[in-house]
mmCIF file of C-alpha atoms in Angstrom:
data_model
loop_
_atom_site.group_PDB
_atom_site.id
_atom_site.type_symbol
_atom_site.label_atom_id
_atom_site.label_comp_id
_atom_site.label_asym_id
_atom_site.label_seq_id
_atom_site.Cartn_x
_atom_site.Cartn_y
_atom_site.Cartn_z
ATOM 1 C CA MET A 9 -30.295 17.529 11.857
ATOM 2 C CA PRO A 10 -27.460 15.999 13.853
ATOM 3 C CA ARG A 11 -28.113 12.622 15.401
ATOM 4 C CA GLU A 12 -29.101 12.763 19.007
ATOM 5 C CA SER A 13 -26.866 11.571 21.824
ATOM 6 C CA PRO A 14 -25.947 8.908 22.795
ATOM 7 C CA ALA A 15 -25.252 7.798 19.205
ATOM 8 C CA ARG A 16 -21.742 6.362 19.193
ATOM 9 C CA ALA A 17 -19.260 7.179 16.450
ATOM 10 C CA VAL A 18 -16.214 4.939 16.104
ATOM 11 C CA ILE A 19 -13.301 5.880 13.839
ATOM 12 C CA VAL A 20 -10.829 3.108 13.068
ATOM 13 C CA GLY A 21 -7.562 4.716 12.051
ATOM 14 C CA ALA A 22 -5.738 7.454 13.961
ATOM 15 C CA SER A 23 -4.801 9.176 10.731
ATOM 16 C CA LEU A 24 -5.277 12.543 9.069
ATOM 17 C CA ALA A 25 -8.609 11.294 7.732
ATOM 18 C CA GLY A 26 -9.569 9.972 11.152
ATOM 19 C CA ALA A 27 -8.627 13.157 12.989
ATOM 20 C CA ARG A 28 -10.424 15.379 10.495
ATOM 21 C CA THR A 29 -13.526 13.186 10.768
ATOM 22 C CA ALA A 30 -13.588 13.650 14.531
ATOM 23 C CA GLN A 31 -13.197 17.394 14.167
ATOM 24 C CA GLY A 32 -15.906 17.533 11.511
ATOM 25 C CA LEU A 33 -18.340 15.569 13.652
ATOM 26 C CA ARG A 34 -17.973 17.921 16.589
ATOM 27 C CA ARG A 35 -18.138 20.942 14.321
ATOM 28 C CA GLY A 36 -21.328 19.565 12.798
ATOM 29 C CA GLY A 37 -23.014 19.043 16.152
ATOM 30 C CA TRP A 38 -22.401 15.365 16.914
ATOM 31 C CA ALA A 39 -23.161 15.145 20.616
ATOM 32 C CA GLY A 40 -22.531 11.455 21.242
ATOM 33 C CA PRO A 41 -19.269 9.751 22.186
ATOM 34 C CA ILE A 42 -16.477 9.474 19.610
ATOM 35 C CA THR A 43 -13.904 6.708 19.898
ATOM 36 C CA MET A 44 -10.779 6.683 17.730
ATOM 37 C CA ILE A 45 -8.781 3.457 17.428
ATOM 38 C CA GLY A 46 -5.192 3.503 16.154
ATOM 39 C CA ALA A 47 -2.787 0.626 15.585
ATOM 40 C CA GLU A 48 0.234 2.885 16.082
ATOM 41 C CA PRO A 49 1.222 4.123 19.551
ATOM 42 C CA HIS A 50 1.410 7.724 18.312
ATOM 43 C CA PRO A 51 -1.433 10.254 18.214
ATOM 44 C CA PRO A 52 -2.467 11.312 14.686
ATOM 45 C CA TYR A 53 0.333 13.004 12.774
ATOM 46 C CA ASP A 54 0.959 14.465 9.344
ATOM 47 C CA ARG A 55 2.583 11.986 6.941
ATOM 48 C CA PRO A 56 3.816 14.166 4.019
ATOM 49 C CA PRO A 57 6.750 15.639 6.028
ATOM 50 C CA LEU A 58 8.058 12.122 6.731
ATOM 51 C CA SER A 59 9.711 11.981 3.291
ATOM 52 C CA LYS A 60 10.704 15.645 3.319
ATOM 53 C CA GLY A 61 11.438 17.923 6.288
ATOM 54 C CA PHE A 62 11.219 15.228 8.958
ATOM 55 C CA LEU A 63 13.627 12.965 7.072
ATOM 56 C CA LEU A 64 16.049 15.869 6.823
ATOM 57 C CA GLY A 65 15.774 16.675 10.527
ATOM 58 C CA ARG A 66 14.213 20.071 9.841
ATOM 59 C CA VAL A 67 10.885 19.115 11.448
ATOM 60 C CA ASP A 68 10.577 17.276 14.753
ATOM 61 C CA GLN A 69 7.869 14.958 16.044
ATOM 62 C CA ALA A 70 5.979 17.804 17.697
ATOM 63 C CA GLY A 71 5.983 19.629 14.378
ATOM 64 C CA ILE A 72 4.016 16.922 12.601
ATOM 65 C CA ALA A 73 1.351 16.380 15.279
ATOM 66 C CA LEU A 74 -2.128 17.048 13.899
ATOM 67 C CA LEU A 75 -3.763 17.807 17.235
ATOM 68 C CA SER A 76 -2.366 18.311 20.694
ATOM 69 C CA ALA A 77 -3.514 16.181 23.629
ATOM 70 C CA GLU A 78 -5.402 19.201 24.897
ATOM 71 C CA ARG A 79 -7.294 19.617 21.626
ATOM 72 C CA PHE A 80 -8.227 15.937 21.587
ATOM 73 C CA ALA A 81 -9.481 16.292 25.137
ATOM 74 C CA GLY A 82 -11.455 19.331 24.061
ATOM 75 C CA LEU A 83 -13.098 17.294 21.306
ATOM 76 C CA GLY A 84 -14.100 14.646 23.820
ATOM 77 C CA VAL A 85 -12.471 11.854 21.783
ATOM 78 C CA ASP A 86 -11.692 8.540 23.476
ATOM 79 C CA LEU A 87 -8.313 7.898 21.851
ATOM 80 C CA ARG A 88 -7.223 4.258 21.974
ATOM 81 C CA LEU A 89 -3.716 3.918 20.570
ATOM 82 C CA GLY A 90 -1.545 0.875 19.987
ATOM 83 C CA ARG A 91 -4.652 -1.286 19.458
ATOM 84 C CA ALA A 92 -5.177 -2.681 15.995
ATOM 85 C CA ALA A 93 -8.655 -3.541 14.761
ATOM 86 C CA VAL A 94 -8.848 -7.213 13.756
ATOM 87 C CA GLY A 95 -12.497 -7.689 12.826
ATOM 88 C CA LEU A 96 -15.877 -6.119 12.198
ATOM 89 C CA ASP A 97 -19.305 -7.547 13.013
ATOM 90 C CA PRO A 98 -21.882 -5.299 11.309
ATOM 91 C CA ALA A 99 -24.833 -7.296 12.712
ATOM 92 C CA ALA A 100 -23.687 -6.833 16.301
ATOM 93 C CA ARG A 101 -22.306 -3.369 15.445
ATOM 94 C CA HIS A 102 -18.926 -3.803 17.056
ATOM 95 C CA VAL A 103 -15.263 -3.665 16.118
ATOM 96 C CA ALA A 104 -12.968 -6.353 17.535
ATOM 97 C CA LEU A 105 -9.499 -5.255 18.681
ATOM 98 C CA ALA A 106 -6.276 -7.236 18.925
ATOM 99 C CA ASP A 107 -6.347 -7.003 22.727
ATOM 100 C CA GLY A 108 -9.613 -8.946 22.816
ATOM 101 C CA THR A 109 -11.897 -6.007 23.501
ATOM 102 C CA ARG A 110 -14.910 -5.034 21.413
ATOM 103 C CA VAL A 111 -16.047 -1.505 20.705
ATOM 104 C CA GLY A 112 -19.696 -0.883 19.841
ATOM 105 C CA TYR A 113 -20.811 1.736 17.347
ATOM 106 C CA ASP A 114 -23.844 3.356 15.808
ATOM 107 C CA ALA A 115 -21.780 4.883 12.997
ATOM 108 C CA LEU A 116 -18.406 3.512 11.921
ATOM 109 C CA VAL A 117 -15.778 5.323 9.855
ATOM 110 C CA VAL A 118 -12.970 3.199 8.396
ATOM 111 C CA ALA A 119 -9.788 5.246 8.064
ATOM 112 C CA THR A 120 -7.111 2.562 8.236
ATOM 113 C CA GLY A 121 -5.150 3.877 5.262
ATOM 114 C CA SER A 122 -2.741 1.703 3.337
ATOM 115 C CA VAL A 123 0.305 -0.463 3.941
ATOM 116 C CA PRO A 124 3.507 -0.580 1.851
ATOM 117 C CA ARG A 125 4.003 -3.373 -0.623
ATOM 118 C CA ALA A 126 7.109 -5.499 -0.209
ATOM 119 C CA LEU A 127 9.543 -6.853 -2.760
ATOM 120 C CA PRO A 128 9.039 -10.485 -3.759
ATOM 121 C CA ASP A 129 10.533 -12.963 -1.286
ATOM 122 C CA PRO A 130 13.493 -14.036 -3.463
ATOM 123 C CA ALA A 131 14.681 -10.429 -3.703
ATOM 124 C CA MET A 132 14.331 -9.924 0.051
ATOM 125 C CA ASP A 133 16.177 -13.129 0.980
ATOM 126 C CA GLY A 134 19.254 -11.302 2.188
ATOM 127 C CA PRO A 135 19.985 -8.498 4.673
ATOM 128 C CA SER A 136 18.184 -8.566 8.008
ATOM 129 C CA THR A 137 18.575 -4.822 8.651
ATOM 130 C CA GLY A 138 19.140 -1.706 6.593
ATOM 131 C CA VAL A 139 16.120 -2.303 4.348
ATOM 132 C CA HIS A 140 13.367 0.257 4.892
ATOM 133 C CA VAL A 141 9.881 1.254 3.881
ATOM 134 C CA LEU A 142 8.428 4.663 4.642
ATOM 135 C CA ARG A 143 4.852 4.836 5.823
ATOM 136 C CA THR A 144 4.838 5.457 9.571
ATOM 137 C CA LEU A 145 6.614 7.742 11.995
ATOM 138 C CA ASP A 146 8.637 4.798 13.288
ATOM 139 C CA ASP A 147 9.637 3.975 9.691
ATOM 140 C CA ALA A 148 10.846 7.549 9.229
ATOM 141 C CA LEU A 149 12.807 7.520 12.490
ATOM 142 C CA ALA A 150 14.574 4.310 11.489
ATOM 143 C CA LEU A 151 15.344 5.559 7.982
ATOM 144 C CA ARG A 152 16.573 8.924 9.225
ATOM 145 C CA ALA A 153 18.970 7.219 11.640
ATOM 146 C CA SER A 154 20.440 5.165 8.782
ATOM 147 C CA LEU A 155 21.169 8.141 6.512
ATOM 148 C CA THR A 156 24.611 8.795 7.935
ATOM 149 C CA ALA A 157 27.423 10.603 6.158
ATOM 150 C CA GLY A 158 28.728 8.644 3.207
ATOM 151 C CA ALA A 159 25.846 6.164 3.080
ATOM 152 C CA ARG A 160 25.048 4.809 -0.375
ATOM 153 C CA VAL A 161 21.279 4.676 -0.852
ATOM 154 C CA VAL A 162 19.257 2.705 -3.369
ATOM 155 C CA VAL A 163 15.581 3.555 -3.635
ATOM 156 C CA VAL A 164 13.508 0.781 -5.189
ATOM 157 C CA GLY A 165 10.464 2.380 -6.785
ATOM 158 C CA GLY A 166 10.197 5.678 -8.608
ATOM 159 C CA GLY A 167 6.803 6.917 -7.479
ATOM 160 C CA PHE A 168 6.269 10.123 -5.516
ATOM 161 C CA ILE A 169 7.618 8.700 -2.250
ATOM 162 C CA GLY A 170 10.716 7.294 -3.928
ATOM 163 C CA ALA A 171 11.369 10.559 -5.749
ATOM 164 C CA GLU A 172 10.957 12.578 -2.543
ATOM 165 C CA ILE A 173 13.301 10.283 -0.626
ATOM 166 C CA ALA A 174 15.904 10.616 -3.388
ATOM 167 C CA SER A 175 15.563 14.394 -3.205
ATOM 168 C CA ALA A 176 16.062 14.312 0.571
ATOM 169 C CA CYS A 177 19.127 12.090 0.213
ATOM 170 C CA ARG A 178 20.704 14.507 -2.240
ATOM 171 C CA ALA A 179 20.001 17.354 0.184
ATOM 172 C CA LEU A 180 22.059 15.317 2.675
ATOM 173 C CA ASP A 181 24.795 14.994 0.024
ATOM 174 C CA LEU A 182 24.382 11.233 -0.182
ATOM 175 C CA ASP A 183 24.949 8.987 -3.169
ATOM 176 C CA VAL A 184 21.507 7.806 -4.282
ATOM 177 C CA ALA A 185 20.049 5.726 -7.091
ATOM 178 C CA ILE A 186 16.413 5.083 -8.035
ATOM 179 C CA VAL A 187 15.399 1.794 -9.641
ATOM 180 C CA GLU A 188 12.007 1.919 -11.361
ATOM 181 C CA ALA A 189 10.353 -0.839 -13.389
ATOM 182 C CA ASP A 190 8.387 1.670 -15.480
ATOM 183 C CA LYS A 191 9.907 3.641 -18.339
ATOM 184 C CA ALA A 192 9.168 6.926 -16.561
ATOM 185 C CA LEU A 193 9.633 8.411 -13.095
ATOM 186 C CA MET A 194 6.375 9.014 -11.234
ATOM 187 C CA GLY A 195 4.664 7.739 -14.371
ATOM 188 C CA ARG A 196 1.457 6.799 -12.583
ATOM 189 C CA GLY A 197 0.824 10.446 -11.691
ATOM 190 C CA LEU A 198 2.617 12.259 -14.517
ATOM 191 C CA GLY A 199 2.217 10.011 -17.529
ATOM 192 C CA GLY A 200 5.037 8.955 -19.827
ATOM 193 C CA ARG A 201 6.163 12.283 -21.312
ATOM 194 C CA LEU A 202 6.308 14.271 -18.090
ATOM 195 C CA GLY A 203 7.607 11.278 -16.120
ATOM 196 C CA THR A 204 10.509 10.910 -18.543
ATOM 197 C CA ALA A 205 11.279 14.606 -18.103
ATOM 198 C CA ALA A 206 11.180 14.174 -14.323
ATOM 199 C CA ALA A 207 13.869 11.494 -14.608
ATOM 200 C CA VAL A 208 16.071 13.952 -16.505
ATOM 201 C CA ARG A 209 15.517 16.546 -13.781
ATOM 202 C CA HIS A 210 16.487 14.056 -11.070
ATOM 203 C CA ALA A 211 19.624 13.090 -12.963
ATOM 204 C CA ALA A 212 20.563 16.766 -13.215
ATOM 205 C CA HIS A 213 20.444 16.906 -9.405
ATOM 206 C CA GLY A 214 22.819 13.978 -9.062
ATOM 207 C CA VAL A 215 20.418 11.040 -8.746
ATOM 208 C CA ARG A 216 21.303 7.919 -10.699
ATOM 209 C CA VAL A 217 18.013 6.921 -12.356
ATOM 210 C CA LEU A 218 17.577 3.417 -13.740
ATOM 211 C CA LEU A 219 14.278 3.022 -15.585
ATOM 212 C CA GLY A 220 12.782 -0.174 -16.943
ATOM 213 C CA ARG A 221 14.768 -2.246 -14.443
ATOM 214 C CA ARG A 222 13.668 -4.611 -11.681
ATOM 215 C CA VAL A 223 15.419 -5.742 -8.513
ATOM 216 C CA VAL A 224 16.112 -9.470 -8.378
ATOM 217 C CA ARG A 225 18.179 -9.700 -5.192
ATOM 218 C CA LEU A 226 19.542 -7.742 -2.252
ATOM 219 C CA HIS A 227 23.081 -8.785 -1.363
ATOM 220 C CA GLY A 228 24.489 -8.783 2.150
ATOM 221 C CA ARG A 229 23.776 -10.541 5.424
ATOM 222 C CA ALA A 230 23.478 -8.301 8.470
ATOM 223 C CA ARG A 231 23.164 -5.238 6.229
ATOM 224 C CA PRO A 232 22.870 -4.646 2.487
ATOM 225 C CA THR A 233 25.994 -4.410 0.371
ATOM 226 C CA ALA A 234 24.484 -4.254 -3.120
ATOM 227 C CA VAL A 235 21.262 -4.364 -5.108
ATOM 228 C CA GLU A 236 21.238 -6.676 -8.123
ATOM 229 C CA LEU A 237 19.042 -5.779 -11.088
ATOM 230 C CA ASP A 238 17.477 -7.956 -13.769
ATOM 231 C CA ASP A 239 20.149 -6.972 -16.322
ATOM 232 C CA GLY A 240 22.968 -8.061 -14.002
ATOM 233 C CA THR A 241 23.856 -4.578 -12.785
ATOM 234 C CA GLU A 242 24.887 -4.436 -9.127
ATOM 235 C CA LEU A 243 24.427 -1.130 -7.305
ATOM 236 C CA PRO A 244 26.540 -0.685 -4.148
ATOM 237 C CA ALA A 245 24.216 -0.001 -1.230
ATOM 238 C CA ASP A 246 24.397 0.615 2.501
ATOM 239 C CA VAL A 247 20.723 1.570 2.760
ATOM 240 C CA VAL A 248 17.823 0.267 0.671
ATOM 241 C CA VAL A 249 14.417 1.941 0.675
ATOM 242 C CA VAL A 250 11.530 0.020 -0.857
ATOM 243 C CA GLY A 251 8.782 2.217 -2.292
ATOM 244 C CA VAL A 252 6.949 -0.012 -4.753
ATOM 245 C CA GLY A 253 3.450 1.130 -3.924
ATOM 246 C CA SER A 254 0.913 0.290 -1.273
ATOM 247 C CA ARG A 255 -2.336 -1.573 -0.794
ATOM 248 C CA PRO A 256 -5.377 -0.539 1.255
ATOM 249 C CA ALA A 257 -5.409 -1.844 4.829
ATOM 250 C CA THR A 258 -8.547 -3.977 4.562
ATOM 251 C CA ASP A 259 -7.370 -7.406 5.757
ATOM 252 C CA TRP A 260 -9.259 -6.955 9.022
ATOM 253 C CA LEU A 261 -12.499 -6.464 7.073
ATOM 254 C CA GLU A 262 -12.416 -9.703 5.072
ATOM 255 C CA GLY A 263 -15.641 -11.684 5.298
ATOM 256 C CA CYS A 264 -17.649 -9.084 7.212
ATOM 257 C CA GLY A 265 -20.050 -8.241 4.385
ATOM 258 C CA LEU A 266 -18.377 -5.109 3.039
ATOM 259 C CA THR A 267 -17.583 -4.998 -0.665
ATOM 260 C CA LEU A 268 -13.795 -4.950 -0.947
ATOM 261 C CA ASP A 269 -12.044 -4.281 -4.247
ATOM 262 C CA ASP A 270 -8.671 -2.570 -3.834
ATOM 263 C CA GLY A 271 -10.255 -0.661 -0.954
ATOM 264 C CA VAL A 272 -13.630 -0.371 0.726
ATOM 265 C CA VAL A 273 -16.109 0.182 -2.118
ATOM 266 C CA CYS A 274 -18.389 3.142 -1.377
ATOM 267 C CA ASP A 275 -21.140 5.150 -3.022
ATOM 268 C CA GLU A 276 -20.959 8.872 -3.832
ATOM 269 C CA THR A 277 -21.339 9.809 -0.155
ATOM 270 C CA LEU A 278 -18.530 7.425 0.894
ATOM 271 C CA ALA A 279 -21.045 5.061 2.515
ATOM 272 C CA ALA A 280 -19.686 1.524 2.312
ATOM 273 C CA VAL A 281 -21.459 -0.884 -0.034
ATOM 274 C CA GLY A 282 -22.819 -4.010 1.642
ATOM 275 C CA VAL A 283 -23.598 -2.864 5.195
ATOM 276 C CA GLU A 284 -25.360 0.033 6.880
ATOM 277 C CA ASP A 285 -23.847 2.915 8.849
ATOM 278 C CA VAL A 286 -20.269 2.223 7.756
ATOM 279 C CA TYR A 287 -18.225 4.790 5.838
ATOM 280 C CA ALA A 288 -14.657 4.934 4.562
ATOM 281 C CA VAL A 289 -12.249 7.851 4.204
ATOM 282 C CA GLY A 290 -8.647 8.313 3.121
ATOM 283 C CA ASP A 291 -6.400 5.837 1.317
ATOM 284 C CA VAL A 292 -8.697 2.914 2.110
ATOM 285 C CA ALA A 293 -11.793 4.349 0.385
ATOM 286 C CA ARG A 294 -12.791 3.479 -3.189
ATOM 287 C CA TRP A 295 -15.739 5.663 -4.080
ATOM 288 C CA ARG A 296 -18.044 6.106 -7.059
ATOM 289 C CA ALA A 297 -16.870 9.298 -8.764
ATOM 290 C CA ARG A 298 -19.586 10.834 -10.924
ATOM 291 C CA ARG A 299 -17.030 13.152 -12.534
ATOM 292 C CA TYR A 300 -15.233 10.221 -14.128
ATOM 293 C CA GLY A 301 -17.998 7.645 -14.329
ATOM 294 C CA THR A 302 -15.969 5.062 -12.427
ATOM 295 C CA THR A 303 -14.712 4.202 -8.970
ATOM 296 C CA LEU A 304 -11.520 5.814 -7.711
ATOM 297 C CA ARG A 305 -9.123 5.305 -4.836
ATOM 298 C CA THR A 306 -6.524 7.988 -4.171
ATOM 299 C CA GLU A 307 -3.701 8.316 -1.685
ATOM 300 C CA HIS A 308 -3.749 12.091 -1.484
ATOM 301 C CA TRP A 309 -3.461 14.275 1.606
ATOM 302 C CA THR A 310 -6.089 16.713 0.316
ATOM 303 C CA ALA A 311 -8.560 13.943 -0.457
ATOM 304 C CA ALA A 312 -8.297 12.532 3.065
ATOM 305 C CA GLY A 313 -9.355 15.831 4.601
ATOM 306 C CA GLU A 314 -12.109 16.480 2.066
ATOM 307 C CA GLN A 315 -13.537 12.984 2.460
ATOM 308 C CA ALA A 316 -13.527 13.330 6.239
ATOM 309 C CA ALA A 317 -15.457 16.597 5.988
ATOM 310 C CA ALA A 318 -18.010 15.038 3.624
ATOM 311 C CA VAL A 319 -18.633 11.999 5.840
ATOM 312 C CA ALA A 320 -18.890 14.128 8.978
ATOM 313 C CA ALA A 321 -21.480 16.333 7.271
ATOM 314 C CA THR A 322 -23.490 13.286 6.175
ATOM 315 C CA LEU A 323 -23.437 11.775 9.659
ATOM 316 C CA CYS A 324 -24.527 15.079 11.135
ATOM 317 C CA GLY A 325 -27.622 15.223 8.963
ATOM 318 C CA THR A 326 -26.511 16.833 5.709
ATOM 319 C CA PRO A 327 -25.989 14.118 3.058
ATOM 320 C CA THR A 328 -22.921 15.205 1.097
ATOM 321 C CA GLU A 329 -21.693 13.804 -2.198
ATOM 322 C CA TYR A 330 -17.928 13.645 -2.663
ATOM 323 C CA ASP A 331 -16.977 14.577 -6.232
ATOM 324 C CA PRO A 332 -13.763 16.616 -6.252
ATOM 325 C CA VAL A 333 -11.099 17.461 -8.767
ATOM 326 C CA PRO A 334 -8.269 15.294 -7.371
ATOM 327 C CA TYR A 335 -5.186 17.185 -6.221
ATOM 328 C CA VAL A 336 -1.739 16.076 -5.128
ATOM 329 C CA TRP A 337 1.578 17.853 -4.674
ATOM 330 C CA SER A 338 5.187 16.847 -4.138
ATOM 331 C CA ASP A 339 8.209 18.866 -2.986
ATOM 332 C CA GLN A 340 11.482 17.848 -4.644
ATOM 333 C CA PHE A 341 14.795 19.695 -4.962
ATOM 334 C CA GLY A 342 13.272 22.882 -3.610
ATOM 335 C CA ALA A 343 10.458 22.922 -6.188
ATOM 336 C CA ARG A 344 6.762 22.158 -5.800
ATOM 337 C CA LEU A 345 5.125 19.813 -8.276
ATOM 338 C CA GLN A 346 1.311 20.062 -8.429
ATOM 339 C CA ILE A 347 -1.204 17.851 -10.207
ATOM 340 C CA PHE A 348 -4.896 18.686 -10.525
ATOM 341 C CA GLY A 349 -7.131 15.989 -11.990
ATOM 342 C CA ARG A 350 -5.322 13.077 -13.594
ATOM 343 C CA VAL A 351 -2.954 12.205 -16.406
ATOM 344 C CA ARG A 352 -3.794 8.841 -17.978
ATOM 345 C CA PRO A 353 -1.343 6.837 -20.091
ATOM 346 C CA ALA A 354 -3.161 7.568 -23.371
ATOM 347 C CA ASP A 355 -3.857 11.251 -22.689
ATOM 348 C CA GLU A 356 -2.338 13.941 -24.886
ATOM 349 C CA VAL A 357 -0.027 16.262 -22.950
ATOM 350 C CA VAL A 358 0.590 19.847 -24.071
ATOM 351 C CA VAL A 359 3.222 22.031 -22.399
ATOM 352 C CA LEU A 360 1.889 25.585 -22.257
ATOM 353 C CA ASP A 361 4.910 27.255 -20.698
ATOM 354 C CA GLY A 362 8.391 26.376 -19.454
ATOM 355 C CA ASP A 363 10.437 23.206 -19.789
ATOM 356 C CA PRO A 364 9.419 19.904 -18.118
ATOM 357 C CA GLU A 365 13.114 19.002 -17.807
ATOM 358 C CA GLY A 366 13.857 22.315 -16.117
ATOM 359 C CA ASP A 367 12.805 24.061 -12.921
ATOM 360 C CA ARG A 368 9.449 25.443 -14.075
ATOM 361 C CA PHE A 369 6.667 24.394 -16.433
ATOM 362 C CA VAL A 370 2.894 24.231 -16.882
ATOM 363 C CA ALA A 371 1.212 21.461 -18.850
ATOM 364 C CA VAL A 372 -2.315 20.243 -19.490
ATOM 365 C CA ALA A 373 -3.515 16.760 -20.355
ATOM 366 C CA GLY A 374 -6.635 15.715 -22.199
ATOM 367 C CA GLY A 375 -8.481 12.846 -23.778
ATOM 368 C CA ASP A 376 -11.967 11.464 -24.392
ATOM 369 C CA GLY A 377 -13.008 14.906 -25.573
ATOM 370 C CA ARG A 378 -12.204 16.865 -22.440
ATOM 371 C CA MET A 379 -9.442 18.256 -20.310
ATOM 372 C CA GLN A 380 -8.225 15.667 -17.799
ATOM 373 C CA GLY A 381 -5.377 17.201 -15.820
ATOM 374 C CA VAL A 382 -3.085 20.112 -15.015
ATOM 375 C CA VAL A 383 0.559 19.591 -14.059
ATOM 376 C CA ALA A 384 2.766 22.429 -12.875
ATOM 377 C CA LEU A 385 6.232 22.786 -11.392
ATOM 378 C CA ASN A 386 6.965 26.013 -9.523
ATOM 379 C CA ALA A 387 3.915 27.586 -11.164
ATOM 380 C CA ALA A 388 1.212 27.528 -8.494
ATOM 381 C CA LYS A 389 -0.662 30.608 -9.690
ATOM 382 C CA GLU A 390 -1.004 29.295 -13.233
ATOM 383 C CA ALA A 391 -2.054 25.853 -11.972
ATOM 384 C CA VAL A 392 -4.842 27.270 -9.816
ATOM 385 C CA ARG A 393 -6.079 29.377 -12.737
ATOM 386 C CA LEU A 394 -6.193 26.331 -15.016
ATOM 387 C CA ARG A 395 -7.980 24.298 -12.370
ATOM 388 C CA ARG A 396 -11.186 26.225 -13.107
ATOM 389 C CA SER A 397 -11.255 24.979 -16.704
ATOM 390 C CA LEU A 398 -10.593 21.468 -15.444
ATOM 391 C CA SER A 399 -13.375 21.665 -12.862
ATOM 392 C CA GLU A 400 -15.822 22.910 -15.477
ATOM 393 C CA GLY A 401 -15.056 19.957 -17.769
ATOM 394 C CA ALA A 402 -13.542 22.056 -20.540
ATOM 395 C CA SER A 403 -13.558 20.365 -23.943
ATOM 396 C CA TRP A 404 -10.395 19.024 -25.528
ATOM 397 C CA PRO A 405 -8.555 20.064 -27.673
ATOM 398 C CA SER A 406 -10.336 23.414 -28.016
ATOM 399 C CA VAL A 407 -9.259 24.289 -24.487
ATOM 400 C CA VAL A 408 -5.625 24.237 -25.592
ATOM 401 C CA ASP A 409 -6.324 26.737 -28.360
ATOM 402 C CA ASP A 410 -8.094 29.000 -25.873
ATOM 403 C CA LEU A 411 -5.263 28.765 -23.364
ATOM 404 C CA ARG A 412 -2.627 29.497 -25.965
ATOM 405 C CA GLY A 413 -4.674 32.376 -27.311
#
């Protein structure tokens, strides 16, 4: 049964995960007050368009809003924006904010997401402007303003964000290069074979791809003029975008009793380890995944919503274990890339149909005796069909024989 009013729910993080948690609580019958605290001045918005349609000017700020002011009012959420959380006292059950105020809770949901990693200081000892990251709406506005006609763009980091930014730059007919330390593009999500093919596909669309290279220095004073690599190559640059990964936003939780290990460590229900009545959702959560027999932390849009729904159900009286098949997608050069499950470095990858260097393919990955992942480009129907085998823990390699048959 739902907790009785006036139990207080506090959500730290005005994010997709935070917004969906608030909605789930009300849907599940939570009658007490809900307070949502956000460090940014903006109401919760959708982040995936920031590197796609929003960057291209095809989607405006209103188009990425998750909930209107009227809908928030209808949910009865006390929305406190522009106020970062700086500390947690589980014994006193309050969250300390940067403005000196404290917010008490009966149930706390941590949804603070992640923050971009920076280049090492020596590499950044150069331009004062024109160097961007892309995480927030304000980041996207600044980057979009810099992508003027004729701008030469260097993207440092060849993960999904870097690849999407490169795709957007080519759509704007800009000169763009990607510098990636790994030997493959998007290798963390695609593995070596498919990541190498992705680099070929990007090159075919006019992106200069430099793999196995690191940035040692940004040249320029007021603005960048070039990016120097570890082999001495200098790439002319007017705009530099740094996309070298992110880390969970947990600094404000240090020393409070929570178990922190590349995220807030949680059990199968996303309840935080170390204190009572604290949960984590979204990029910041590292949960015990029964499916894989380990802890996982993902930075996926789908996971944020699913985790929020699970935590809301638990808080409203229905304990819910979170054990999904992970899913992430990416839109690049007019094509949709989809990944169900995971592709680990040592996994075998079998292409069932199409060409990974082309505009359509379907592949499966496996190891440790079972199917581990499905990767598809412009093949959504086939990917969804294969997802069932993945969800059921199909054995490997017999599953490949069945699929080919």
